[in-house]
XYZ file of C-alpha atoms in Angstrom:
309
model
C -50.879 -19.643 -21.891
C -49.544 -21.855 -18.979
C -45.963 -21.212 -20.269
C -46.375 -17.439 -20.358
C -48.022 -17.257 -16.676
C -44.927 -20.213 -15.603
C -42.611 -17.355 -16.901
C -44.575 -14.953 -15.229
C -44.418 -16.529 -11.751
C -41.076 -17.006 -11.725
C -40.612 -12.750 -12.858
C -42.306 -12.122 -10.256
C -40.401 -14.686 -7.824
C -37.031 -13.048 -8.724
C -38.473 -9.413 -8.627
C -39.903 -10.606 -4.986
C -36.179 -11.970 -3.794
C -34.549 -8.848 -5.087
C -36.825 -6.490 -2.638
C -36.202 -8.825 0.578
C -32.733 -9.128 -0.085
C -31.909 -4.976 -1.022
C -33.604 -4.605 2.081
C -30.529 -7.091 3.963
C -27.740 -4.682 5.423
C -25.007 -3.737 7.348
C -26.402 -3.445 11.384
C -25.291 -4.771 14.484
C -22.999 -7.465 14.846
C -23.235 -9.910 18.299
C -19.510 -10.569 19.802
C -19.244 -13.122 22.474
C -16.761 -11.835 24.717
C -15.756 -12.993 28.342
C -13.700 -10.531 30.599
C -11.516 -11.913 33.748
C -11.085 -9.359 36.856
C -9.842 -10.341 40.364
C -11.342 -7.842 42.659
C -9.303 -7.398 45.498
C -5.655 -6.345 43.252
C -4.976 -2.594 43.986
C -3.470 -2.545 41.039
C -6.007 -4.205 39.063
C -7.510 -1.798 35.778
C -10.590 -4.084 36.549
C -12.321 -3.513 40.120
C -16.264 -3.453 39.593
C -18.760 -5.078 37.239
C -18.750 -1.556 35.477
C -14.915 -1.827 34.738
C -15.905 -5.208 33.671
C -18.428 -3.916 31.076
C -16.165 -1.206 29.659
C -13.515 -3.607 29.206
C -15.824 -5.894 27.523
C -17.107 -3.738 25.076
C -13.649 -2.147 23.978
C -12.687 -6.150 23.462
C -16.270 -6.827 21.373
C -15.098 -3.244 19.266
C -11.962 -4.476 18.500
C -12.845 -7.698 17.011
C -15.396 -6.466 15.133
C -12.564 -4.275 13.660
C -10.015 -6.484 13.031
C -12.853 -8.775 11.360
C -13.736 -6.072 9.182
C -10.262 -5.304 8.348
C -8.860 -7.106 4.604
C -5.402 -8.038 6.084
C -3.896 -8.810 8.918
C -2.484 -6.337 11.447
C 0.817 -6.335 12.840
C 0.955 -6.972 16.585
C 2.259 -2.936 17.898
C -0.477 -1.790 14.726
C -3.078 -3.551 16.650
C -2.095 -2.117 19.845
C -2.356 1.703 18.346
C -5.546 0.808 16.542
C -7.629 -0.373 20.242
C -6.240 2.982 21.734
C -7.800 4.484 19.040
C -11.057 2.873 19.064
C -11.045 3.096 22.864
C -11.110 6.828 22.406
C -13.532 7.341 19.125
C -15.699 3.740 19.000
C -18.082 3.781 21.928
C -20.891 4.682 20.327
C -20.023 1.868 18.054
C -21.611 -0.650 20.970
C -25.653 -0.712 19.887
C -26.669 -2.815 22.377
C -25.702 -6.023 24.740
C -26.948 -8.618 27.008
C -25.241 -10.269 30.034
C -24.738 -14.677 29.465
C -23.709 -15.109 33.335
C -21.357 -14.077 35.456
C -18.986 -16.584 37.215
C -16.933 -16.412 40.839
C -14.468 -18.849 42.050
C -11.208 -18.517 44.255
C -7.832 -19.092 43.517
C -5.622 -21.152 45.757
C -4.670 -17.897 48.017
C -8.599 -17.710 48.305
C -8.468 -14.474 46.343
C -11.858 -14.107 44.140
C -11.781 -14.100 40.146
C -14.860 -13.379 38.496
C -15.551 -13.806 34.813
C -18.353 -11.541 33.076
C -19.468 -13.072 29.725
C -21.477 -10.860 27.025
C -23.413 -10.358 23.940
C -21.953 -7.175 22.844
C -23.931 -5.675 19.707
C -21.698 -3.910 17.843
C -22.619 -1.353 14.794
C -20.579 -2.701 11.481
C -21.108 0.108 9.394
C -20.277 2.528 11.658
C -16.556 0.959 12.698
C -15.997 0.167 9.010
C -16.427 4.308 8.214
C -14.374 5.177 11.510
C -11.522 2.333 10.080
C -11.991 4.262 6.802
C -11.251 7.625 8.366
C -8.473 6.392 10.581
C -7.116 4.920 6.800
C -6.350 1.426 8.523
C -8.884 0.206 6.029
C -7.503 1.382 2.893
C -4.160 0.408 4.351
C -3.550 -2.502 6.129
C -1.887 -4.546 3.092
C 0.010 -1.376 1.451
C 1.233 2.023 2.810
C -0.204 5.239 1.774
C 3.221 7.310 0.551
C 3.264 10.844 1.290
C 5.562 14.000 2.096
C 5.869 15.376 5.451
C 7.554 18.826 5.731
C 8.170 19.542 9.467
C 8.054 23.006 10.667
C 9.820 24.696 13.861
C 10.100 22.846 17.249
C 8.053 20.215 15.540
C 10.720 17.346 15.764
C 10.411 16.819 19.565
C 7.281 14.665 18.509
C 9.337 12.285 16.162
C 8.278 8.881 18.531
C 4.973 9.863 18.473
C 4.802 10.957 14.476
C 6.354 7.084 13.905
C 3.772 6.203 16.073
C 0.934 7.917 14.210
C 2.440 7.058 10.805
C 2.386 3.458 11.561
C -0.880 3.662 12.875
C -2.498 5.563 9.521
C -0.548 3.409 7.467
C 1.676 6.177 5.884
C 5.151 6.272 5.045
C 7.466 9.400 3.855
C 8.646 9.358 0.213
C 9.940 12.367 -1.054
C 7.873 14.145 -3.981
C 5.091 11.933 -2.836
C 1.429 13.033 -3.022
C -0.456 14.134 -0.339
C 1.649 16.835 1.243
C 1.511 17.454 5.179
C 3.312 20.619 6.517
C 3.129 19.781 10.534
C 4.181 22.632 12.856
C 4.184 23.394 16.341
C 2.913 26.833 16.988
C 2.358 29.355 19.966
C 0.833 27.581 22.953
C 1.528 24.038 21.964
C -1.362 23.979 19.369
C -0.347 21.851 16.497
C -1.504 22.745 12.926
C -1.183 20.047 10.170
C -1.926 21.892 6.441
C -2.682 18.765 3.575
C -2.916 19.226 -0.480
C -3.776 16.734 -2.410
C -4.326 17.213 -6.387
C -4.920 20.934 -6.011
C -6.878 21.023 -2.568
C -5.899 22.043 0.495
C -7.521 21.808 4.088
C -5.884 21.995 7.555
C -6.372 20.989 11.212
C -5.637 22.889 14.222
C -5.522 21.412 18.106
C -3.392 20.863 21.446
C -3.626 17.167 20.988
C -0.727 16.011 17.881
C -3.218 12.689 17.824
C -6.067 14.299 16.626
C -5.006 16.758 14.653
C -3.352 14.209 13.216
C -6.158 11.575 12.403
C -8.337 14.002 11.644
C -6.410 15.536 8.747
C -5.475 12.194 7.759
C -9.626 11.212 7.653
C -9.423 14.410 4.724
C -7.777 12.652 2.457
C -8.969 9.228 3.139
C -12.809 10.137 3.043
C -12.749 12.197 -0.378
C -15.007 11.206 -2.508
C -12.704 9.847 -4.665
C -10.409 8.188 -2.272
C -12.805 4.702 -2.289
C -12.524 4.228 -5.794
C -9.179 4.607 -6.233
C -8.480 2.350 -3.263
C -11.364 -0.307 -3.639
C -11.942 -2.049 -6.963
C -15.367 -2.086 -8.155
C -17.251 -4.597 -10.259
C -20.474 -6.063 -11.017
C -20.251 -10.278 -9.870
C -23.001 -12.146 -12.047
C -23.217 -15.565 -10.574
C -25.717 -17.668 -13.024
C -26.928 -21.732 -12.749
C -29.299 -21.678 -9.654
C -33.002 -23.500 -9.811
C -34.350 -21.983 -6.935
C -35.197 -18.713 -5.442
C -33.269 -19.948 -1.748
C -30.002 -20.519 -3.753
C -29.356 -15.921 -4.145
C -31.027 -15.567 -0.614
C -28.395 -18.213 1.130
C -25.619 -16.440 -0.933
C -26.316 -12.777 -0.165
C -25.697 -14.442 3.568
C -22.024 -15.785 2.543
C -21.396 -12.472 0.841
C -22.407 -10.924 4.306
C -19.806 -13.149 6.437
C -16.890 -12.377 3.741
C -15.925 -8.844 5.221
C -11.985 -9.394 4.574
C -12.602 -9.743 0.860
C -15.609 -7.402 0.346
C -16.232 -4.003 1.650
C -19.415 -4.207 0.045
C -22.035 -5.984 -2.032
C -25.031 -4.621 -3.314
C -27.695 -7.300 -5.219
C -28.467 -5.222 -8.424
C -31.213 -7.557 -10.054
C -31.919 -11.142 -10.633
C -33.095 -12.442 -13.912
C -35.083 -15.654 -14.989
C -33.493 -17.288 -17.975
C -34.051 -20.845 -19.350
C -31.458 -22.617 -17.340
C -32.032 -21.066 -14.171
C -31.765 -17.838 -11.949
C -29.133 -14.947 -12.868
C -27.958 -12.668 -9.747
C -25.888 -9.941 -10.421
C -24.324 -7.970 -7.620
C -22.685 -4.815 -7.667
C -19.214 -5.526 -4.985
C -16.746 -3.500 -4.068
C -12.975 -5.604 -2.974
C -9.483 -4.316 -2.014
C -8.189 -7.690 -3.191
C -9.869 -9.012 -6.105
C -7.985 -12.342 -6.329
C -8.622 -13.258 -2.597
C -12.264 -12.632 -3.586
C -11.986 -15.063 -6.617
C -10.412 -17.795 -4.391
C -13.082 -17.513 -1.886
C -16.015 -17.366 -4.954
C -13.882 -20.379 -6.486
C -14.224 -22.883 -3.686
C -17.835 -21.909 -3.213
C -19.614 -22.099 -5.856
C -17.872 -24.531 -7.852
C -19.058 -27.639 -5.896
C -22.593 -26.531 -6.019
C -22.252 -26.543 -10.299
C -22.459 -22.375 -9.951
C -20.829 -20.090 -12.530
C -19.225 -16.525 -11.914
C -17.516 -13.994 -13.869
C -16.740 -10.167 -13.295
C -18.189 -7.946 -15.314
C -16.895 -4.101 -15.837
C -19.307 -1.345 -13.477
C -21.318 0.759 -16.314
């Protein structure tokens, strides 16, 4: 009797963690971020406390991006990617509070002032605008595809580069997806794509747009995640305690180079201790076994991958 209510309590333990921890995910995300304006430059891009917040948030944006990026950026990809955000992320910004603001004079007796912030930044919304934009899917390989340029279209050729390099594209003949780019009457751009038998198009004044936004067709198909992003279920076995899942679901939470997502699926109670199984989803699975390597080996835990149903 004791023995079957012992197993009993600790069902109903693991069922109990399960609930509080499917109920953990993606928000807002505080950035510290401190932004330095001298007041009295003319040609200063920074002039009021306002300037001082906008600048601040676009800084909070991008390093939330580049933290939720799996790779590293090049220096002029980083550049194109803040424009980027700058024009499509500020709804991104959930919330902030103000730490102090500081004022001091330099030796010319010119003031500086220094605004630092809590910027609250929404996660899962950057990491679907990253996804669209394809830096996400493409910041350690390039996307090939074929670009067939129509008409007076080759006056844009800087800006294309810049656009490709941007999306993470490059041109390979024969390469799937197809883009057919042409300049038409009244300087509207139209971009046609096929990929595997579809076909959709975008139409607009601005080459930028038109161009991201046919680009976020093929990168948000339905498809496109699990060809890009490896899937697999990560059972993790040998804890005693119901804390031990709990404190990793955290670690999982901060590992947002190696994971674009992890899901708990279930925890089981077997004789030697608690069984977790999460459902993850990784562009690099070997980064993500380094990281799970030098965790949970010197705390006696065991891993493997197992193969998504």
């Amino acid at each position: 009797m004791m023995q079957f209510l012992h197993k009993t309590i600790l069902t109903t333990l693991a069922a109990a963690l399960l609930c509080v921890l499917c109920l953990s995910v993606e928000s807002a995300m505080a950035r510290e971020v401190s932004v330095t304006w001298q007041p009295d430059l003319e040609d200063s891009t920074i002039r009021t406390k306002a300037d001082a917040l906008k600048s601040g948030f676009s800084q909070a944006i991008f390093d939330e991006a580049v933290a939720l990026l799996p790779g590293t950026l090049s220096e002029a990809r980083a550049v194109l990617l803040r424009e980027q955000l700058d024009a499509r992320a500020s709804g991104a910004v959930v919330g902030y509070s103000e730490l102090g603001i500081e004022s001091i004079q330099d030796e010319q007796g010119q003031s500086i002032k220094t605004l630092k912030l809590d910027v609250n930044v929404n996660r899962s919304a950057l990491k679907k605008l990253l996804k669209r934009l394809g830096v996400y899917y493409t910041v350690n390989e390039q996307q090939p595809f074929t670009l067939e340029l129509v008409g007076d279209s080759y006056d844009a050729w800087d800006q294309l580069g810049q656009l490709q390099e941007l999306t993470g594209v490059r041109v390979r003949s024969g390469a799937s997806p197809v883009m057919t780019l042409s300049k038409e009457e009244g300087g509207v751009w139209s971009a046609r794509m096929s990929h595997d038998g579809r076909e959709w198009s975008e139409l607009g004044k601005d080459l930028s747009k038109v161009w991201v936004n046919a680009w976020a067709g093929f990168f948000t198909r339905p498809e496109a995640g699990a060809s890009m992003v490896s899937g697999v279920s990560l059972v993790i076995s040998g804890w005693y305690a119901p804390d031990g899942p709990k404190a990793f679901q955290q670690v999982l939470s901060s590992w947002e180079q190696e994971l674009d997502s992890a899901v708990l699926a279930h925890v089981d109670m077997l004789p030697d201790g608690l069984v977790a199984t999460w459902r993850v989803k990784t562009l690099d699975r070997e980064a993500l076994s380094r990281k799970l390597d030098a965790y949970l080996a010197p705390r006696g835990l065991r891993y493997n991958f197992e193969v998504l149903p």
